[in-house]
Coordinates of N, CA and C in Angstrom, one line a residue:
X1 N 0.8 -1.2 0.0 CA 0.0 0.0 0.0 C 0.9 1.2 0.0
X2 N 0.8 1.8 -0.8 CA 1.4 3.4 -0.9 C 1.0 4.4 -0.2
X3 N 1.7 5.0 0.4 CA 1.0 6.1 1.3 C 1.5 7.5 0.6
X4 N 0.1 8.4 0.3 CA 0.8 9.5 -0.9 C 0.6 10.8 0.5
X5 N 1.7 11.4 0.5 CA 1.7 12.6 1.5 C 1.7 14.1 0.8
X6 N 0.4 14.3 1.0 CA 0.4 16.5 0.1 C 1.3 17.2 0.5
X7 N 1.8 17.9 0.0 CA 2.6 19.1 0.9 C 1.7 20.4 0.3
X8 N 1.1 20.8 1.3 CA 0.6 22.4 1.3 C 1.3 23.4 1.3
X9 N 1.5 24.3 0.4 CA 2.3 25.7 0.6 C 1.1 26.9 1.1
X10 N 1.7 27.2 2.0 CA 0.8 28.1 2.4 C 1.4 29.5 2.9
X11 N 0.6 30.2 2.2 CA 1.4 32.2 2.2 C 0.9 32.6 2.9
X12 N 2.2 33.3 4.4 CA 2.1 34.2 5.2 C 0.9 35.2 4.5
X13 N 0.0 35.3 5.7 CA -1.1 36.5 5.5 C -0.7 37.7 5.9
X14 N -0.5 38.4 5.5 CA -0.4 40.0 6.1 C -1.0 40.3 7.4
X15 N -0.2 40.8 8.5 CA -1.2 40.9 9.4 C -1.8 42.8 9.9
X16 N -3.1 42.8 9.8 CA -3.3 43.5 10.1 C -2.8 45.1 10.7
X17 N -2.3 46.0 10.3 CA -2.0 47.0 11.6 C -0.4 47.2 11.5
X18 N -0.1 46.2 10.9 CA 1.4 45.4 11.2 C 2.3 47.0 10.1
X19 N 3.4 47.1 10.5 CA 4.4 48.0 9.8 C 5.4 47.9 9.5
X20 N 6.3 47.8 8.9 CA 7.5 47.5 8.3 C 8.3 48.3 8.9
X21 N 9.6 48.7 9.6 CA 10.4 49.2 10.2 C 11.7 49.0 9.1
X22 N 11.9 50.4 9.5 CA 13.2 50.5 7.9 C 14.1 51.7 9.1
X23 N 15.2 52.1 8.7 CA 16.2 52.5 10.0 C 17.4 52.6 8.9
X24 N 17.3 54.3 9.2 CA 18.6 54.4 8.5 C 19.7 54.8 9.4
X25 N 20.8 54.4 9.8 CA 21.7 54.2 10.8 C 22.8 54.6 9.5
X26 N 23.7 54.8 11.0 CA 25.0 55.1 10.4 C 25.8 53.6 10.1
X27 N 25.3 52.6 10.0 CA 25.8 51.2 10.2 C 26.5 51.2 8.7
X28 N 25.8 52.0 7.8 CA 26.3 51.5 6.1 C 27.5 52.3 5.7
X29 N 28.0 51.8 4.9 CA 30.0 52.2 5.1 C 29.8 52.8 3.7
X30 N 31.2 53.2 3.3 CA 31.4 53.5 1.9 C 32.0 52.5 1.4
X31 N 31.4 51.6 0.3 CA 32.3 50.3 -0.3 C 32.2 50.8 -1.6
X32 N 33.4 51.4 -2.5 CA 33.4 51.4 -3.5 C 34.6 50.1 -3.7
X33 N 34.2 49.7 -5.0 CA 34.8 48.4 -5.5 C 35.6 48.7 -7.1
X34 N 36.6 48.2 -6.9 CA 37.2 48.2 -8.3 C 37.8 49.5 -8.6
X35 N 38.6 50.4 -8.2 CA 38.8 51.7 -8.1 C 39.9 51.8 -9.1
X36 N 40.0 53.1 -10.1 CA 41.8 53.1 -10.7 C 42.7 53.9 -9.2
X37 N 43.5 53.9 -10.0 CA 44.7 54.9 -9.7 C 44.2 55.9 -9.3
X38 N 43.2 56.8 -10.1 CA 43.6 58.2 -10.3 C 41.9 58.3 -8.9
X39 N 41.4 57.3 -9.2 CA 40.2 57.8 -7.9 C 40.6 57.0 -6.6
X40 N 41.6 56.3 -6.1 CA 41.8 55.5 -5.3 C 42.9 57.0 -4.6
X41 N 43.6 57.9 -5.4 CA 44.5 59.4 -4.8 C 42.9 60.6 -4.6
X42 N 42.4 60.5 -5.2 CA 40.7 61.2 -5.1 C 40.4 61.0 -3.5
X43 N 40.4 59.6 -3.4 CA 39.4 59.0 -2.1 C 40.3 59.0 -1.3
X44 N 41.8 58.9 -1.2 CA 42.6 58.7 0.1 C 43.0 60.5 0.6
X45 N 42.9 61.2 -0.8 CA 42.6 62.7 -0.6 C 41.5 63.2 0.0
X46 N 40.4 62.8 0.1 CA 39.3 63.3 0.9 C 39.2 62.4 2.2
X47 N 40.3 61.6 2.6 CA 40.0 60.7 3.6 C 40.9 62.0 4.5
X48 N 41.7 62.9 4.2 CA 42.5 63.9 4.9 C 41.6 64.8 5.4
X49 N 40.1 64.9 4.8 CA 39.6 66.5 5.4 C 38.9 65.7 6.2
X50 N 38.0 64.5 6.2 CA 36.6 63.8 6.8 C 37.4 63.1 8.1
X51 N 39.1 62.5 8.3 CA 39.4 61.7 9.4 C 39.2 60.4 9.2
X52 N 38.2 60.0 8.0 CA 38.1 58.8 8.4 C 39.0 57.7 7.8
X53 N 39.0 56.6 8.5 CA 40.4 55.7 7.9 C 39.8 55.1 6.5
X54 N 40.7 54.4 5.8 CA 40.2 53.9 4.5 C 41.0 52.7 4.7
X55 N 40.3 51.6 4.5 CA 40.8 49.9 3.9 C 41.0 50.3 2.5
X56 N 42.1 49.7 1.8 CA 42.5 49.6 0.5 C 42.7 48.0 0.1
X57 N 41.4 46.9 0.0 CA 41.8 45.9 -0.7 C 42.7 45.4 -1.6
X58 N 43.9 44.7 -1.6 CA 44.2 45.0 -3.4 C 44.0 43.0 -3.2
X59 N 43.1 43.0 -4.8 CA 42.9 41.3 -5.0 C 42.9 41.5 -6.6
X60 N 42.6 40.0 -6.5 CA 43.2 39.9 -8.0 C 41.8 38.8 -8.1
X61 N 40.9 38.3 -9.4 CA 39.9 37.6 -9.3 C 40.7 36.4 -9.6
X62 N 41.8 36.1 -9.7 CA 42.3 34.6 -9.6 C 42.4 34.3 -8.6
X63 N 42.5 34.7 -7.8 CA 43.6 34.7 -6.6 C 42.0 34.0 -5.1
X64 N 42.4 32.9 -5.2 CA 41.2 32.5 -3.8 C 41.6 32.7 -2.6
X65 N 42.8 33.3 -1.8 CA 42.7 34.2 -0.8 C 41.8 35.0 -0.3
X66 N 42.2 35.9 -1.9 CA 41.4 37.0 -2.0 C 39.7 37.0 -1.5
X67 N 39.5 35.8 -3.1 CA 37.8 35.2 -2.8 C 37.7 35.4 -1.0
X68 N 37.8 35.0 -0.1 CA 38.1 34.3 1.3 C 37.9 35.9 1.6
X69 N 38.9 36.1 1.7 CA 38.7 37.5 2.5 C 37.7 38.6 2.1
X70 N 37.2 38.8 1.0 CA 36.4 40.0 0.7 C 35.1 40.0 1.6
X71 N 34.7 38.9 1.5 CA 33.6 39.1 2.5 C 33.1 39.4 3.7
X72 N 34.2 38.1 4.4 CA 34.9 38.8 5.7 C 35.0 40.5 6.2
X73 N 35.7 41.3 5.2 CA 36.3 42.5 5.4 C 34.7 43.3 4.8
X74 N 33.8 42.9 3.7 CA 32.8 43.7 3.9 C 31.8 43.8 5.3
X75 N 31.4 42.3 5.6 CA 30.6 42.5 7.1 C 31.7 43.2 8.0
X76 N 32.3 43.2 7.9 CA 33.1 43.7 9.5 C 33.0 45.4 9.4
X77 N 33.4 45.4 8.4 CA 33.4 47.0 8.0 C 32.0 47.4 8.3
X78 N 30.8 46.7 7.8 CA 29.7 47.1 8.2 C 28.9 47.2 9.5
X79 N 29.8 46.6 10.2 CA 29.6 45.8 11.9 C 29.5 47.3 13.0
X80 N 28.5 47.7 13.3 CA 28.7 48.9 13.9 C 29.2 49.1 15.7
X81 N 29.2 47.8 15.9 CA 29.6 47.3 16.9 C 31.2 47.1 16.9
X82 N 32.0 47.0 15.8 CA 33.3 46.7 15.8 C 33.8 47.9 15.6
X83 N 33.1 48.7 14.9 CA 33.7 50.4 15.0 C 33.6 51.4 15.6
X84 N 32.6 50.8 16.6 CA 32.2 52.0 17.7 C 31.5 52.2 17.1
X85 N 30.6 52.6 16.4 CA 30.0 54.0 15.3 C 30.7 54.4 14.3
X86 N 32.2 54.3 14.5 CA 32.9 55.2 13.5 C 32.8 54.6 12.3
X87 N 32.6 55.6 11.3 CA 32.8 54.8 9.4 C 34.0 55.0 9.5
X88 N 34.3 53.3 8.7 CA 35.4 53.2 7.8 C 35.0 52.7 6.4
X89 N 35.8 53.2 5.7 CA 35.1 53.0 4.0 C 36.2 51.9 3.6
X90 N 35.9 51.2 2.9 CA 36.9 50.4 2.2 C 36.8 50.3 0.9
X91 N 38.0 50.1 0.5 CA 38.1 50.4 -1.5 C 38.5 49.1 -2.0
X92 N 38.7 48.3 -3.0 CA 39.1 47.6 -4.0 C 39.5 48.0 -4.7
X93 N 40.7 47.3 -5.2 CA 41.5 47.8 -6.0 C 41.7 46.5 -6.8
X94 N 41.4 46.0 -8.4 CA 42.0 44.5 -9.0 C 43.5 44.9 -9.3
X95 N 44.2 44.5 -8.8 CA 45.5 44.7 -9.9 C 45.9 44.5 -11.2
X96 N 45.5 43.7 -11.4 CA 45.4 43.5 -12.9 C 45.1 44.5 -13.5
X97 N 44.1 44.8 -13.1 CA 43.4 46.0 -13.9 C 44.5 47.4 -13.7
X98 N 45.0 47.5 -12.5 CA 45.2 48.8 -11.8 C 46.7 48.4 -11.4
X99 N 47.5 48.2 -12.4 CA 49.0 47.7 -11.8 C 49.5 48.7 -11.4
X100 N 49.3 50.1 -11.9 CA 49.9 51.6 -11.1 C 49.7 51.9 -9.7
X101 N 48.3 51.0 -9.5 CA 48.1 51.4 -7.8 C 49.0 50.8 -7.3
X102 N 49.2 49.5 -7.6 CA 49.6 48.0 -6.9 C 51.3 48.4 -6.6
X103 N 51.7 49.2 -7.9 CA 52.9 49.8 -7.8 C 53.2 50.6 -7.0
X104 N 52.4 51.5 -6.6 CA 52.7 52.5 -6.0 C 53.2 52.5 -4.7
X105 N 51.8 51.4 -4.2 CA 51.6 51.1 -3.0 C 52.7 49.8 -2.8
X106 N 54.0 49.5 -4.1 CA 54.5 48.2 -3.6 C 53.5 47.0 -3.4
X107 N 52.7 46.8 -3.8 CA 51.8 45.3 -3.4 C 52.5 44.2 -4.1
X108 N 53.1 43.2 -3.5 CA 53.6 41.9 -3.8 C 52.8 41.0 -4.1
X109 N 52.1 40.7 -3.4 CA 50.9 39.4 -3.1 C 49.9 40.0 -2.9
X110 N 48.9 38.6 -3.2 CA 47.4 38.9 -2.8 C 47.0 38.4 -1.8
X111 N 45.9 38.5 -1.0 CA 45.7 39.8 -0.9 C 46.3 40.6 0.0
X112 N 46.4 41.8 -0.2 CA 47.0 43.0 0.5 C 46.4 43.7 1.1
X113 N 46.2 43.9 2.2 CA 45.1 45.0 2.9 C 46.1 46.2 3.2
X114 N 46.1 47.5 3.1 CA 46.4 48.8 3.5 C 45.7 49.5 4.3
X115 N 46.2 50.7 5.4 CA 44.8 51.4 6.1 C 45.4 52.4 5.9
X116 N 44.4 53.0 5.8 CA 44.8 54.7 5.8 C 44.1 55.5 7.0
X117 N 44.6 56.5 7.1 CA 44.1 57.6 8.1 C 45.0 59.2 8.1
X118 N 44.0 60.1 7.6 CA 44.3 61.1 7.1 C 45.0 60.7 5.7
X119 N 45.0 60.3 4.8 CA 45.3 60.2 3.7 C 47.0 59.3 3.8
X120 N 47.5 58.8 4.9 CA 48.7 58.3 5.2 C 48.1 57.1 5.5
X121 N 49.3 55.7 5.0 CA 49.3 54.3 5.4 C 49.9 54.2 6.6
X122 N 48.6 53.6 7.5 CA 49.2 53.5 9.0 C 49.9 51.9 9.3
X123 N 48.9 51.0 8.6 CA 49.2 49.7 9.0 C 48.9 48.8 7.7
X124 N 49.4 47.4 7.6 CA 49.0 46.6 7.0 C 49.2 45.2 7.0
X125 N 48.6 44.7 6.2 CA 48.6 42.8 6.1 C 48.8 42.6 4.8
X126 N 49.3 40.9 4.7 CA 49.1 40.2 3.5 C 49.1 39.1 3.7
X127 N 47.8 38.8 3.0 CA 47.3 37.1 3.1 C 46.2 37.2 3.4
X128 N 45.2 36.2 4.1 CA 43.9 36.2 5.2 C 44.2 35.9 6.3
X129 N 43.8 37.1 7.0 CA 43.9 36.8 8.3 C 42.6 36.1 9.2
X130 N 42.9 35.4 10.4 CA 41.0 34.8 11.1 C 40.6 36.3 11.2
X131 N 39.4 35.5 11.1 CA 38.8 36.9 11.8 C 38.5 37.8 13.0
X132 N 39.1 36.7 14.0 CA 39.7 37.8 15.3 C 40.4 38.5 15.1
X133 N 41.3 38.6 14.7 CA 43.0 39.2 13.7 C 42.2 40.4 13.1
X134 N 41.3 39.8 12.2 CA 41.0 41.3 11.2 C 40.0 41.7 11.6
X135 N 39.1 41.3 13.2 CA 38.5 42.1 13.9 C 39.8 43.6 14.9
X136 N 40.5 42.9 15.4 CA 41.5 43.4 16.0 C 42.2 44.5 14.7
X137 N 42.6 44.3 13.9 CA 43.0 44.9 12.6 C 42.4 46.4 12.4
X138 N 40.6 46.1 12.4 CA 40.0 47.3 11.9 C 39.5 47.9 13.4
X139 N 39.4 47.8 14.5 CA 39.1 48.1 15.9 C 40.3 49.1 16.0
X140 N 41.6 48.4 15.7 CA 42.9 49.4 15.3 C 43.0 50.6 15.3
X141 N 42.4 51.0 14.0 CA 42.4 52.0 13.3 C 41.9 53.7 14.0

């Protein structure tokens, strides 16, 4: 004897009264991705008048380090709890694309993290770090 079992889908009803809560907080960062040369000196130039520090990713899309850490480094940056409040913006930079930056800054390997503050490189990594490390890293700053 076969036993045939229905599966019912059944859609949440709206409930009455009910309100959507939306909250704009300072929790959301500046992530610009994929930057050249000439706006990656733009943004570490305006990181001098605002204070605020800047992450400078440099990755390369081969490179699965890199894969590994980007994500990582986006929630944390967004973590408003890890920054106090304070924004930090983080940039990407592909090398490939942007071997002038990569030059500039000396980048050997992937990936490369840089920090800035007031338009100067205070600290840096290379490789992936855990993420206690790169909690401790951007608390840093």
């Amino acid at each position: 004897m076969f036993v045939r079992h229905a599966v019912r889908f059944a859609r949440a009803a709206p409930v009455q009264g009910a309100r959507m809560r939306f909250s704009t907080s300072a929790t959301a960062r500046y992530i610009e991705e994929d930057v050249t040369s000439e706006r990656l000196a733009q943004l570490l130039e305006s990181s001098k008048e605002s204070g605020k520090p800047v992450l400078v990713d440099f990755f390369a899309d081969w490179c699965q380090p890199c894969k590994m850490l980007s994500p990582i480094l986006h929630r944390l940056v967004n973590d408003p709890k890890l920054v106090s409040g304070r924004e930090v913006d983080l940039v990407t930079v592909d090398v490939d694309k942007n071997m002038e930056a990569a030059q500039l800054f000396k980048v050997r390997a992937m990936p490369t993290v840089l920090a800035f503050k007031d338009g100067k490189p205070v600290t840096s990594f290379v490789g992936v770090l855990p993420e206690p490390k790169l909690k401790t890293f951007i608390e840093s700053l």
